[in-house]
Coordinates of C-alpha atoms and ligand atoms in Angstrom, one line a residue:
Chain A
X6 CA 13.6 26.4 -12.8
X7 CA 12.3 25.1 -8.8
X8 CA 11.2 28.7 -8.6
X9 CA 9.2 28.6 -11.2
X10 CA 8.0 25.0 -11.0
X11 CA 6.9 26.1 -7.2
X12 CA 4.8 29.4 -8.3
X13 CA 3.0 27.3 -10.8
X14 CA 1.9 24.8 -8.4
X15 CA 1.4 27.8 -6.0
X16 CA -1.2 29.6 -8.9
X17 CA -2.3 26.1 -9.4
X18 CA -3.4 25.5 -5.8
X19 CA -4.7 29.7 -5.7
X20 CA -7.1 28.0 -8.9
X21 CA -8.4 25.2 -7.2
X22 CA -9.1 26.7 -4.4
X23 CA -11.3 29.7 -6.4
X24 CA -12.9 27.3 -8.1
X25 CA -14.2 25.1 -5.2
X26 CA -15.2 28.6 -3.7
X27 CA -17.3 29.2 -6.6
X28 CA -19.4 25.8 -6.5
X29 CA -20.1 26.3 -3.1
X30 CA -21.6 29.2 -3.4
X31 CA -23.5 28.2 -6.9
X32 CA -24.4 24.8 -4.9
X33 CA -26.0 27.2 -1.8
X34 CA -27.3 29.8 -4.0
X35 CA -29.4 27.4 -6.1
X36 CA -30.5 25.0 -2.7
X37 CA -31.6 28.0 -1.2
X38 CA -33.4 29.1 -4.1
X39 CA -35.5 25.8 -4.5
X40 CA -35.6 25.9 -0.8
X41 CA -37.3 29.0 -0.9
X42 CA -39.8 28.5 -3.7
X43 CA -41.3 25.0 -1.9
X44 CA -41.6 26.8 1.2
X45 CA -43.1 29.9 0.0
X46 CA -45.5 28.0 -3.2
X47 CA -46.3 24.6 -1.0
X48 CA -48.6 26.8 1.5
X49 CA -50.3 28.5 -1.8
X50 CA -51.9 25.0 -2.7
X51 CA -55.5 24.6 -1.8
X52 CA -55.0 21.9 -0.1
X53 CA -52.2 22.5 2.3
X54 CA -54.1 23.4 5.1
X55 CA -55.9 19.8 5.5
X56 CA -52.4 18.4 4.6
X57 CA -50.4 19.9 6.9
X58 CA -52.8 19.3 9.7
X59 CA -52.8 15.5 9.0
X60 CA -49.1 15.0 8.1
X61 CA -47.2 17.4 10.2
X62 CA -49.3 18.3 13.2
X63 CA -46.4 19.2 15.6
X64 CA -48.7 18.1 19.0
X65 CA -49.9 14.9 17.7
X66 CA -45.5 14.4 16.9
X67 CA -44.5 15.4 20.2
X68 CA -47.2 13.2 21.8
X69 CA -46.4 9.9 19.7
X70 CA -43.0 10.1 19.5
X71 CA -42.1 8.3 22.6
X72 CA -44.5 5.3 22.3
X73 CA -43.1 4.9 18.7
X74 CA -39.3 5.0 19.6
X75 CA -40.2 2.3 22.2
X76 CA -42.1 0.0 19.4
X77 CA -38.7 1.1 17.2
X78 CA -36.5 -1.3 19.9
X79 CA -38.7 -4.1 19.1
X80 CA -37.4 -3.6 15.3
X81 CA -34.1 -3.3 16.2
X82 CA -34.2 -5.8 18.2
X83 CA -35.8 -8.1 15.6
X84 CA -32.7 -6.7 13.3
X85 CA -30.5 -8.0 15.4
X86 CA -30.9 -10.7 15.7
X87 CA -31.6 -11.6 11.7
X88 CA -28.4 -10.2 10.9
X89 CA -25.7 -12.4 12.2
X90 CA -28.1 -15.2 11.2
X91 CA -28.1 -13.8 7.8
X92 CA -24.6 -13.8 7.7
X93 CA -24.1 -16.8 8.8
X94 CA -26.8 -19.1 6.7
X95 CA -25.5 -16.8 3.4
X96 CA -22.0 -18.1 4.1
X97 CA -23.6 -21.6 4.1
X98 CA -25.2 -20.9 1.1
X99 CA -22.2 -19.8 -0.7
X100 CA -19.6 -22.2 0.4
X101 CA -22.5 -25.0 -0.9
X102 CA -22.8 -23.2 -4.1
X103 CA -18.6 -23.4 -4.6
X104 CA -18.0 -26.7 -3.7
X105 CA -17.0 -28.1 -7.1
X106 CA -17.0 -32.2 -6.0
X107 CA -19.2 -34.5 -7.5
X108 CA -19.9 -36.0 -4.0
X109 CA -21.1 -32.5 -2.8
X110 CA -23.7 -32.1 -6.2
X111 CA -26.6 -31.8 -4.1
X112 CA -25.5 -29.2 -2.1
X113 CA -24.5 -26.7 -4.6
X114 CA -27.7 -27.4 -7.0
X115 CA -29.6 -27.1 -3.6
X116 CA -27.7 -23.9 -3.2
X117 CA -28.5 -22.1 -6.6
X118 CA -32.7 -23.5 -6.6
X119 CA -32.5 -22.5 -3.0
X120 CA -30.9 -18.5 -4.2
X121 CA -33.3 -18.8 -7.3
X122 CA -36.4 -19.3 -5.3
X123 CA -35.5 -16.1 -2.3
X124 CA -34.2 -13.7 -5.2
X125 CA -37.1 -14.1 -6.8
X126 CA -40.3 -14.2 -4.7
X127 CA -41.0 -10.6 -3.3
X128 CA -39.9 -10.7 0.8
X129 CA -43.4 -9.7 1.6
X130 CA -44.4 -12.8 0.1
X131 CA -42.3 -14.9 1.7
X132 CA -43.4 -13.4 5.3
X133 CA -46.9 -13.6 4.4
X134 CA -46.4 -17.2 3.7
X135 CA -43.6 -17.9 6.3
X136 CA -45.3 -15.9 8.6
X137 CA -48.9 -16.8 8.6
X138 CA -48.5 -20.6 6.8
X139 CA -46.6 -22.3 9.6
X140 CA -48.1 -21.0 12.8
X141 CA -51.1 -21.8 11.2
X142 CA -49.8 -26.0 11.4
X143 CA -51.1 -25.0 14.7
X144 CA -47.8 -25.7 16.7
X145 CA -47.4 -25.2 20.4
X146 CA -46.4 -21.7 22.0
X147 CA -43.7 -20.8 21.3
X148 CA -43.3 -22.6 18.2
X149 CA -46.2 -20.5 16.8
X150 CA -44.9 -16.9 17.1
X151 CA -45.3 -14.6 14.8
X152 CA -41.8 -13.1 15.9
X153 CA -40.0 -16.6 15.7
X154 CA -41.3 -16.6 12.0
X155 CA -41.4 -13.3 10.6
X156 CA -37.8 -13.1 11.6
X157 CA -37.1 -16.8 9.8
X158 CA -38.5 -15.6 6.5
X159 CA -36.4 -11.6 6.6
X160 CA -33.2 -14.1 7.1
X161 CA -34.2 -17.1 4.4
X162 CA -34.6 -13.9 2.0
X163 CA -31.8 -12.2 2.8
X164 CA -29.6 -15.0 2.9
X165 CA -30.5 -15.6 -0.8
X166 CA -28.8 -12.2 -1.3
X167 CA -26.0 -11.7 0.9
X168 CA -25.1 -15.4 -0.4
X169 CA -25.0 -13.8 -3.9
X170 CA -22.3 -11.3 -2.6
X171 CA -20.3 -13.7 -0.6
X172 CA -19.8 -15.8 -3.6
X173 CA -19.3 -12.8 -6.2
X174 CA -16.2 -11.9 -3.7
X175 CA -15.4 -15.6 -3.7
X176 CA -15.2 -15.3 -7.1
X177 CA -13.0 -12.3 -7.3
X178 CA -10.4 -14.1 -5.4
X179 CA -7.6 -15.0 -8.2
X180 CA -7.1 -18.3 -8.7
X181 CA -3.5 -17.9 -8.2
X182 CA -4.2 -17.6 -4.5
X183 CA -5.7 -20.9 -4.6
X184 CA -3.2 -22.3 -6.0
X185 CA -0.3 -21.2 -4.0
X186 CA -1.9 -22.1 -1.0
X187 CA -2.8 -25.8 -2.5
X188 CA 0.7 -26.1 -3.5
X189 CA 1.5 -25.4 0.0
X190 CA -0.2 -28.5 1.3
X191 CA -2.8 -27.0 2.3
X192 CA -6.6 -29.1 2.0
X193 CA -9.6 -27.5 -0.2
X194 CA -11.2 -26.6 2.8
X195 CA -8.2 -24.8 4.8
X196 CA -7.7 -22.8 1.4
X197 CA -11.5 -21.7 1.6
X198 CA -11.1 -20.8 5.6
X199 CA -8.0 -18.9 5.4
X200 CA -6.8 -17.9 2.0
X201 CA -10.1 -16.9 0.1
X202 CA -13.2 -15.7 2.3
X203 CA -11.0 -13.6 4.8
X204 CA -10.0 -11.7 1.5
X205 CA -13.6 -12.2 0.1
X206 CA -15.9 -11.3 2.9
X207 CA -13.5 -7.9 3.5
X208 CA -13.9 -7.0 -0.4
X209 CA -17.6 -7.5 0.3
X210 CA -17.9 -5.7 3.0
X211 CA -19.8 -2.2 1.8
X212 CA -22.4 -4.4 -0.5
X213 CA -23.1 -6.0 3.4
X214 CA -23.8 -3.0 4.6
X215 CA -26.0 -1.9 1.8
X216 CA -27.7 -5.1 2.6
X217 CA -27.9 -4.3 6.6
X218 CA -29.6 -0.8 5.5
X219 CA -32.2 -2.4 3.8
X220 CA -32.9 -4.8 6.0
X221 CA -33.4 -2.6 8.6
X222 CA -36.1 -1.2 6.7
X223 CA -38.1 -4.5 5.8
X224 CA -37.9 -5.6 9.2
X225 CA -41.4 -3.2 9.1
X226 CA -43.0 -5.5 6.6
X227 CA -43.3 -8.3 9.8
X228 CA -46.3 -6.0 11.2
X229 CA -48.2 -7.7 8.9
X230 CA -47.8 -10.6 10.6
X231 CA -48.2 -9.3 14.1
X232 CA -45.6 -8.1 16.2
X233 CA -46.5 -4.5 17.2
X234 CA -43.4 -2.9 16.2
X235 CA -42.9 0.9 15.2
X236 CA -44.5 1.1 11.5
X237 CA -47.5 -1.1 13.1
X238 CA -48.0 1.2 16.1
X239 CA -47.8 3.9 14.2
X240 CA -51.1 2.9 12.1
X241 CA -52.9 2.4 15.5
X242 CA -52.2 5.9 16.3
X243 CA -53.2 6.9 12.9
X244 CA -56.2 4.8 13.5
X245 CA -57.1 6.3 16.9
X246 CA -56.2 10.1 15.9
X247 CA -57.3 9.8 12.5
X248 CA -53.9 11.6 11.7
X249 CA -51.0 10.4 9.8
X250 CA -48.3 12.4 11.8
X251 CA -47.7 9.0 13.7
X252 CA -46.2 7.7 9.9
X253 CA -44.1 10.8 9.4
X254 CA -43.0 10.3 13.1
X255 CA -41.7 6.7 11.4
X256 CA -40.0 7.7 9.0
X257 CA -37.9 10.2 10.8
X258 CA -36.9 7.9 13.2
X259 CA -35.9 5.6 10.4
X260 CA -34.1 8.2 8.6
X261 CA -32.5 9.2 11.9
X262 CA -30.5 5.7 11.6
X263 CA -30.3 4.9 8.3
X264 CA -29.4 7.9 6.7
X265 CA -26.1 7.7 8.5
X266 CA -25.5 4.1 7.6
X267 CA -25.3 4.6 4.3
X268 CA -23.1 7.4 4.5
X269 CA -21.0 5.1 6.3
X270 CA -21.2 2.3 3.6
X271 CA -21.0 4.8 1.2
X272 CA -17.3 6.2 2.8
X273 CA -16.8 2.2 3.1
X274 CA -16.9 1.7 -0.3
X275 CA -15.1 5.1 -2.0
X276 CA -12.5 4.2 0.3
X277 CA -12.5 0.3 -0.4
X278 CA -12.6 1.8 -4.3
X279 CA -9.4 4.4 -4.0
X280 CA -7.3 1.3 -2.3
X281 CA -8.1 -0.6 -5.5
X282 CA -7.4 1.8 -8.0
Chain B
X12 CA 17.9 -42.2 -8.4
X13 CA 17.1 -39.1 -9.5
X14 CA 15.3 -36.8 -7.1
X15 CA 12.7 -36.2 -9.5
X16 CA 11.9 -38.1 -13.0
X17 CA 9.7 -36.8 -15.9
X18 CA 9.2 -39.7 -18.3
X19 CA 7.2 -38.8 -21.6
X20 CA 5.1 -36.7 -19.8
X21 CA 2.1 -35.2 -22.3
X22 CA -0.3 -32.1 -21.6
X23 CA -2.4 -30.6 -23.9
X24 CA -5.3 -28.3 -23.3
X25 CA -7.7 -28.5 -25.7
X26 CA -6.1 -28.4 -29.1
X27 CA -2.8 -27.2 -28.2
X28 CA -0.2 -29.8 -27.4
X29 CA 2.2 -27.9 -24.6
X30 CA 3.9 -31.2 -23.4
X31 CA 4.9 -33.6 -26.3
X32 CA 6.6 -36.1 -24.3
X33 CA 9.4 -34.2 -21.9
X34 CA 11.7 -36.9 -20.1
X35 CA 13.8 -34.9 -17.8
X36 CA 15.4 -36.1 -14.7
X37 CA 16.7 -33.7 -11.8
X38 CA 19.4 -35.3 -9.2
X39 CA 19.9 -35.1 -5.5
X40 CA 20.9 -31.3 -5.2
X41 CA 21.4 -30.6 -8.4
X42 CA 20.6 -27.0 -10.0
X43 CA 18.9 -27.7 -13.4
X44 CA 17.3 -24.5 -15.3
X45 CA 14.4 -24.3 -17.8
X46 CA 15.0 -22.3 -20.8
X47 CA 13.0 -21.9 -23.4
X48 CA 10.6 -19.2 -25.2
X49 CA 7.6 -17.7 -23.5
X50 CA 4.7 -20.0 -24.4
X51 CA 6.8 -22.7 -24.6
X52 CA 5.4 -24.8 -21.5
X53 CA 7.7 -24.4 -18.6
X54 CA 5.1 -23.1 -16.5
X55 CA 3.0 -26.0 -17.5
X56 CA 5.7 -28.5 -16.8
X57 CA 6.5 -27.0 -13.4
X58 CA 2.6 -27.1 -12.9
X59 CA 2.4 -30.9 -13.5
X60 CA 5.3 -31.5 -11.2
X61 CA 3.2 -29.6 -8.6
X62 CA 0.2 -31.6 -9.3
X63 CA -1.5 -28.0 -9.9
X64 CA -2.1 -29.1 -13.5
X65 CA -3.0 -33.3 -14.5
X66 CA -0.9 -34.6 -17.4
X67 CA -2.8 -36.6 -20.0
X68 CA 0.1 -39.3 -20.0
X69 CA 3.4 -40.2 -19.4
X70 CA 4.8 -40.5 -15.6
X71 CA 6.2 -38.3 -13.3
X72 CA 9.0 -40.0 -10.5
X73 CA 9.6 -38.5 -7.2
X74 CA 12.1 -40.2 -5.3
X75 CA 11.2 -43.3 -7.5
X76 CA 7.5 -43.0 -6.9
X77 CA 4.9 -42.1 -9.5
X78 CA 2.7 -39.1 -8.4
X79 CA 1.6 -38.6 -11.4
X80 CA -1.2 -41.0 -11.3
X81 CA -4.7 -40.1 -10.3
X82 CA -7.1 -41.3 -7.4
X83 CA -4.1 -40.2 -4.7
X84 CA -4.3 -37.5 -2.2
X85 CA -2.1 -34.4 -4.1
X86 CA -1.4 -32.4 -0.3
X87 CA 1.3 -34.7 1.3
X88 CA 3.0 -34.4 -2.0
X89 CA 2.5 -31.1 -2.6
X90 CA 4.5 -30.7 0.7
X91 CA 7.3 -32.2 -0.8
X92 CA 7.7 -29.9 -3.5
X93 CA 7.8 -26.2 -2.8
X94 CA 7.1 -23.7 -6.0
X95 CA 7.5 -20.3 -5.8
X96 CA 5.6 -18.0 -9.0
X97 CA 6.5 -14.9 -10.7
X98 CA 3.9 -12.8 -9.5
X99 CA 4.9 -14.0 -5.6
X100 CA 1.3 -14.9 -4.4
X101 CA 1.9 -13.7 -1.1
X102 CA -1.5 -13.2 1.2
X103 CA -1.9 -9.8 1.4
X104 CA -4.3 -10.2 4.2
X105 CA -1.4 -11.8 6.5
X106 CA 1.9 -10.5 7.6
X107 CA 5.1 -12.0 6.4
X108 CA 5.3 -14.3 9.3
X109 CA 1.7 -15.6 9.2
X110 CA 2.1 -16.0 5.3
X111 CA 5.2 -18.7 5.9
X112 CA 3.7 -20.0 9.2
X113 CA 0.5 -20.4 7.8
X114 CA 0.9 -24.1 6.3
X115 CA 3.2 -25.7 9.0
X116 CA 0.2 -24.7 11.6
X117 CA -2.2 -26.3 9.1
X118 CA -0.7 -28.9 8.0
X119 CA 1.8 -30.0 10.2
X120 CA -0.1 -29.3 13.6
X121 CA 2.6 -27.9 15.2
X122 CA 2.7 -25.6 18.1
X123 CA 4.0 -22.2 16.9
X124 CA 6.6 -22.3 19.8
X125 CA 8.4 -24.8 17.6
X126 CA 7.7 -23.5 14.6
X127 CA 8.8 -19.8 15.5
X128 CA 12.2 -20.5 16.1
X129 CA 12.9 -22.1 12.5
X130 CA 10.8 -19.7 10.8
X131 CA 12.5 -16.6 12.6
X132 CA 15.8 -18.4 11.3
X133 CA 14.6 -18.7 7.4
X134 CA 13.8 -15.0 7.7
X135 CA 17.1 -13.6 9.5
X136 CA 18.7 -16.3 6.9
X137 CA 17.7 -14.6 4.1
X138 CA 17.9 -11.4 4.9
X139 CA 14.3 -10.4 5.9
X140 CA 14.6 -10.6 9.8
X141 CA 13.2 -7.2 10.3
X142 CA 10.5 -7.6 7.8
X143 CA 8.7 -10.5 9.7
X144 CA 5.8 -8.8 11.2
X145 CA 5.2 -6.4 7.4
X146 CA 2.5 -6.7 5.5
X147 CA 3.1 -8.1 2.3
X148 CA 2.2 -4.4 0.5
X149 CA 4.8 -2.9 2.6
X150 CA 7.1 -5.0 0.8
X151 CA 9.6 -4.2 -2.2
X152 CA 9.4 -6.9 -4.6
X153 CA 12.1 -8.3 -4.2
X154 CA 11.4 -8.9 -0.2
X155 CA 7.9 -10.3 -0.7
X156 CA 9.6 -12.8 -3.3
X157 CA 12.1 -13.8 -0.8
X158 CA 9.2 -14.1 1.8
X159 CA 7.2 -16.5 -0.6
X160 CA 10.5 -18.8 -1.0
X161 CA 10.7 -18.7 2.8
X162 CA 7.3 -19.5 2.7
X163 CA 7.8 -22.5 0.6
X164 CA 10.8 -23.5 2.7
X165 CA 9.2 -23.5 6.1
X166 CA 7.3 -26.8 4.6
X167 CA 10.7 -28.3 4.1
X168 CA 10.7 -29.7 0.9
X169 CA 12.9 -32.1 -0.6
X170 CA 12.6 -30.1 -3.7
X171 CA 12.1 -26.4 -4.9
X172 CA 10.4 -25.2 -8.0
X173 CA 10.7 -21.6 -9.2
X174 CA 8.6 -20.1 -12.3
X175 CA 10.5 -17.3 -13.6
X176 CA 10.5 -15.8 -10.2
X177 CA 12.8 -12.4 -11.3
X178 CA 10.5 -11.3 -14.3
X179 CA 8.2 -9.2 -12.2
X180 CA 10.6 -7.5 -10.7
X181 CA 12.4 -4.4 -11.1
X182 CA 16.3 -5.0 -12.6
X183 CA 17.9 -3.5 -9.4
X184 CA 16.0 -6.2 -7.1
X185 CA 16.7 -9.0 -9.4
X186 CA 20.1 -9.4 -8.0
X187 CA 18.9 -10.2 -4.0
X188 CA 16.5 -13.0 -5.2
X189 CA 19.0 -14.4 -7.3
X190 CA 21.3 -14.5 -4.6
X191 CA 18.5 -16.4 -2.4
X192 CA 19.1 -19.3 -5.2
X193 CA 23.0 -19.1 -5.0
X194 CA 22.2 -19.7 -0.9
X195 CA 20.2 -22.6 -1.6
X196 CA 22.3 -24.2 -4.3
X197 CA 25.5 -23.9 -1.7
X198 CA 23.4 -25.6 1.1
X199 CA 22.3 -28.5 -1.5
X200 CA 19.1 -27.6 -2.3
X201 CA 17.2 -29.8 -5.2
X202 CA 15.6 -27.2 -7.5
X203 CA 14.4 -26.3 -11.2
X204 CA 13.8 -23.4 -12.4
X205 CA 12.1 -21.7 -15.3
X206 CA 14.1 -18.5 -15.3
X207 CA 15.3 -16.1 -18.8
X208 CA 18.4 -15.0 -17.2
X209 CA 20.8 -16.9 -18.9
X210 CA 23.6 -15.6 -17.5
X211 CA 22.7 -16.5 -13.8
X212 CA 21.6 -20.1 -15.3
X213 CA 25.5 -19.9 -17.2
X214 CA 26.5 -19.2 -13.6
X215 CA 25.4 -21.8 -11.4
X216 CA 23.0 -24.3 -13.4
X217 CA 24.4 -27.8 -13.0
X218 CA 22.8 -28.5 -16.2
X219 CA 20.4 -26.5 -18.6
X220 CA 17.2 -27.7 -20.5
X221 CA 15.9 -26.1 -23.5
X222 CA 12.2 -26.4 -24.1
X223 CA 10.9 -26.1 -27.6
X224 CA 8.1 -27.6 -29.2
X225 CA 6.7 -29.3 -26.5
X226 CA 9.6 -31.4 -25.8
X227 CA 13.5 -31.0 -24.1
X228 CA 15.1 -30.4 -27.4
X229 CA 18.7 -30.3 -26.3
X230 CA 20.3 -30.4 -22.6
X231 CA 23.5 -30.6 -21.2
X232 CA 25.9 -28.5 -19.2
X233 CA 26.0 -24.7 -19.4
X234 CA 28.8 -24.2 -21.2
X235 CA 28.0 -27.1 -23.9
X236 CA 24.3 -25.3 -24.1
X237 CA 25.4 -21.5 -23.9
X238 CA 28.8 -21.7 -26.0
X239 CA 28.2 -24.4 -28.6
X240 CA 24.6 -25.4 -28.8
X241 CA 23.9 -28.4 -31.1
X242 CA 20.4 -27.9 -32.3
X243 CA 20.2 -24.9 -34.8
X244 CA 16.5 -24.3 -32.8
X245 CA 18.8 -23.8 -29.3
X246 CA 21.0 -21.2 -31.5
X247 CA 18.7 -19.2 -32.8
X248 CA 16.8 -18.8 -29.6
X249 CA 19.7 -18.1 -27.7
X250 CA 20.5 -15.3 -30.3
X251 CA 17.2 -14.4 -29.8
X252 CA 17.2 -13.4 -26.1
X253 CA 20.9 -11.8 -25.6
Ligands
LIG305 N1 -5.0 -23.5 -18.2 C1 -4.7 -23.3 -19.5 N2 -5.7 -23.4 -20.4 C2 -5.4 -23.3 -21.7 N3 -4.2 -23.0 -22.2 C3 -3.2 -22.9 -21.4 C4 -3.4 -23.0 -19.9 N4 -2.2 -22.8 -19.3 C5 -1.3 -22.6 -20.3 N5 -1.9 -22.6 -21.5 C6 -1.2 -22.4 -22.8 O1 -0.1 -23.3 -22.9 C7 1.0 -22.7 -23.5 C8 2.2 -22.8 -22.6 O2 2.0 -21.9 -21.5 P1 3.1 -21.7 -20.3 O3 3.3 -23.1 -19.7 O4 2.6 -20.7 -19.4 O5 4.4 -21.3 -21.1 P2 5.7 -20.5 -20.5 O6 5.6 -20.6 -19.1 O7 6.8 -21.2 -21.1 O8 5.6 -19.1 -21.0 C9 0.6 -21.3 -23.9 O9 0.2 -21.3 -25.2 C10 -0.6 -21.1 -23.0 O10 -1.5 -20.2 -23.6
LIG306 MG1 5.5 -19.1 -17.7

């Protein structure tokens, strides 16, 4: 009876194990396949030629590619600085929007106009008119930088979202832990400290970095504003060389850190999921 | 005077009615049990008690004084009154020790090298001294529910409140958290509790109230309730549940 229970999960496991063999090789076969057919018909198009030249000319990489990871600092420099603003003003934000007092009215209906308004103006917007409006009051250095603003209108937008996932993970804090930790003694406020958002900000935690990802990326949209950053520097190259290689330079670099982000919020939140289930 | 006093004490929530006007009264260390069918309002009632749920009217006495009425600050007497819940509410993102120490160090103020030694003592009293430092979901049921009585112990209350705390759990833990009450009810312990096994109530109760329609429809001793119930309502809902 074990016997024979043990050679069927044995055969089982032998199956499993075929079968995963024979995806991988469908899943290479086909990649290499498509792989094969852009490589060889992309080179057939008229045009390829011209495009290649302009896009991936491999001296014009190798030559930019230093200047542009040293404008790159600049953006993650102005990242990091947003984000634990970001975090912090969305916390504000959300806390305002829970508070469920009368006396405290103006700060929740403050709190949902205020996510209203940042969720629905596009960010560009918002650092066009952050960006160019106040500096243009004419304040004193260095009240009037372009890098002081740009940065205050990526974290006013941003907050308006990660606010949104703070409170959603508020919210999906059952009310029985309220409520045992009221009956406890506990004040409102102590409940909200130590009982819900250590528990809500960790179930939130993947969106966040979703969040940080694309934030990283907007944090290009200040060159309109200004600050010579990578995506910025990267059109005065393409200016000066009349090449867009500098661009493709860009985005490489950007993939270079994002792309393993995401994987990492993506493990974040399969793994957040499995506890769950 | 009674350690705790309902007197005509109304809840309804919308339409429904739960609380029709329960008097009950609960003496200095005495063991009174909740009985009644599921639905019926104990967990409301407890609730109220708590101050977790308002009443619409009637008054609730503790130690003489009326908490039931509104415009006073619930937390000093919440600490008063522990509760403990069926589903044990423990945070799961604290150990054991920082779920029972949590509340003292809030609320009381106290340095945790005072509060350490007492809660270190609650634990190894009850049988959880080497569970201190687990997480609550490296708990069996049964320990986590003994952790959240600690929990409600470490405020020292003057009296404890327990909703149905052994139908979550599996039968062969049952017995350990029932012993917790025995423990408590030996070292004098005020307490009610909404609980369905009768027999333990049978047991130990000093006096047992039967729920039913929104109001205590019969109480009395054990015996009197279990053996020869007066109200035909009792009887058939006794016959119902063994
Ligand atoms: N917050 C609430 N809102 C509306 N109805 C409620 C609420 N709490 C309890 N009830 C209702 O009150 C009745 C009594 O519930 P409960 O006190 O939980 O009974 P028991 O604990 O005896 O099973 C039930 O019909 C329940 O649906
Ligand atoms: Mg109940």
């Amino acid at each position: 009876m074990s016997e024979n229970g043990a050679g069927k999960q044995l055969s089982r496991l032998e199956y499993e194990r075929k079968a995963r063999r024979r995806s991988l090789i469908i899943a290479g076969l086909s990649t290499t396949a498509v792989v094969g057919a852009l490589v060889v018909l992309v080179p057939l198009a008229p045009g390829w030629p011209a495009v290649k030249n302009s896009f991936f000319n491999w001296e014009i990489f190798v030559r930019t590619s230093p200047t542009l990871l040293r404008t790159f600092l600049l953006d993650v420099a102005i990242f990091a600085w947003c984000a634990p603003l970001i975090a912090i003003w969305a916390l504000v934000i959300a806390v305002f929007r829970d508070t469920r007092s009368p006396a405290l009215f103006p700060f929740r209906l403050f709190a949902i106009i205020y996510t209203d308004i940042f969720r629905g103006v596009p960010v560009i917007l918002v650092v066009y008119l952050v960006g160019f409006g106040i500096p243009g009051l004419g304040l004193p250095r260095p009240w009037n930088s372009p890098y002081l603003w740009g940065s205050v209108a990526l974290i006013l937008t941003y907050a308006a979202y990660v606010a949104e996932i703070y409170r959603s993970g508020i919210e999906s804090i059952h009310v029985s832990q309220r409520n045992a930790a009221l009956s406890l003694g506990l004040s409102q406020s102590d409940v909200m400290r130590y009982v819900v958002l250590p528990q809500a900000l960790r179930r939130v935690l993947p969106a966040n970095m979703n969040m940080l990802i694309a934030l990283q990326k907007d944090v290009a949209l200040l060159s309109f504003i200004g600050p010579v950053e990578i995506f910025r520097q990267a059109g005065v190259f393409k200016s000066l060389l009349a090449n867009f290689t500098p661009y493709v330079v860009a985005a490489v670099i950007f993939l270079a850190v994002t792309v393993p982000a995401t994987r990492f919020a993506d493990t974040l939140i399969s793994r957040q999921n499995r506890r769950r289930s | 005077m009674p350690k705790l006093e309902l007197q005509a004490v109304r809840k309804s929530f919308g339409d429904l009615q739960v609380l029709r006007g329960v008097d009950l009264t609960v003496a200095e260390g005495e063991l009174v049990c909740l009985i009644g069918s599921s639905g019926s309002g104990k967990s409301t009632l407890l609730r109220t008690v708590n101050l977790l749920t308002p009443i619409d009217d009637g008054a609730i006495l503790l130690d003489g004084t009326d908490i039931s009425l509104p415009d006073q600050d619930p937390r000093p007497i919440r600490e008063q009154i522990g509760i403990v819940f069926q589903s044990y509410n423990l945070f799961p993102h604290m150990t054991a020790l920082d779920n029972v120490l949590l509340a003292p160090r809030r609320v009381h103020r106290e340095p945790d090298s005072s509060l350490l030694p007492r809660a270190r003592e609650l634990f190894v009293r009850f049988g959880l001294g080497d569970h201190m430092h687990h997480w609550p979901d490296q708990l069996s049921g049964g320990q986590q529910q003994r952790v959240a009585i600690v929990r409600a112990l470490a405020m020292n209350p003057g009296i404890m409140l327990f909703d149905e705390i052994t139908s979550a759990l599996d039968p062969e833990l049952v017995g350990e958290v029932l012993g917790v009450l025995a423990q408590l009810k030996r070292d004098g312990m005020t307490m009610l509790i909404a609980t369905h096994e009768l027999s333990f109530a049978a047991e130990v109760a000093d006096k047992v109230c039967f729920l039913h329609a929104g109001v205590i429809l019969e109480e009395g001793r054990p015996r009197e309730i279990f053996e020869n119930p007066k109200e035909v309502r009792t009887r058939s809902f006794l016959e119902r549940v063994r």
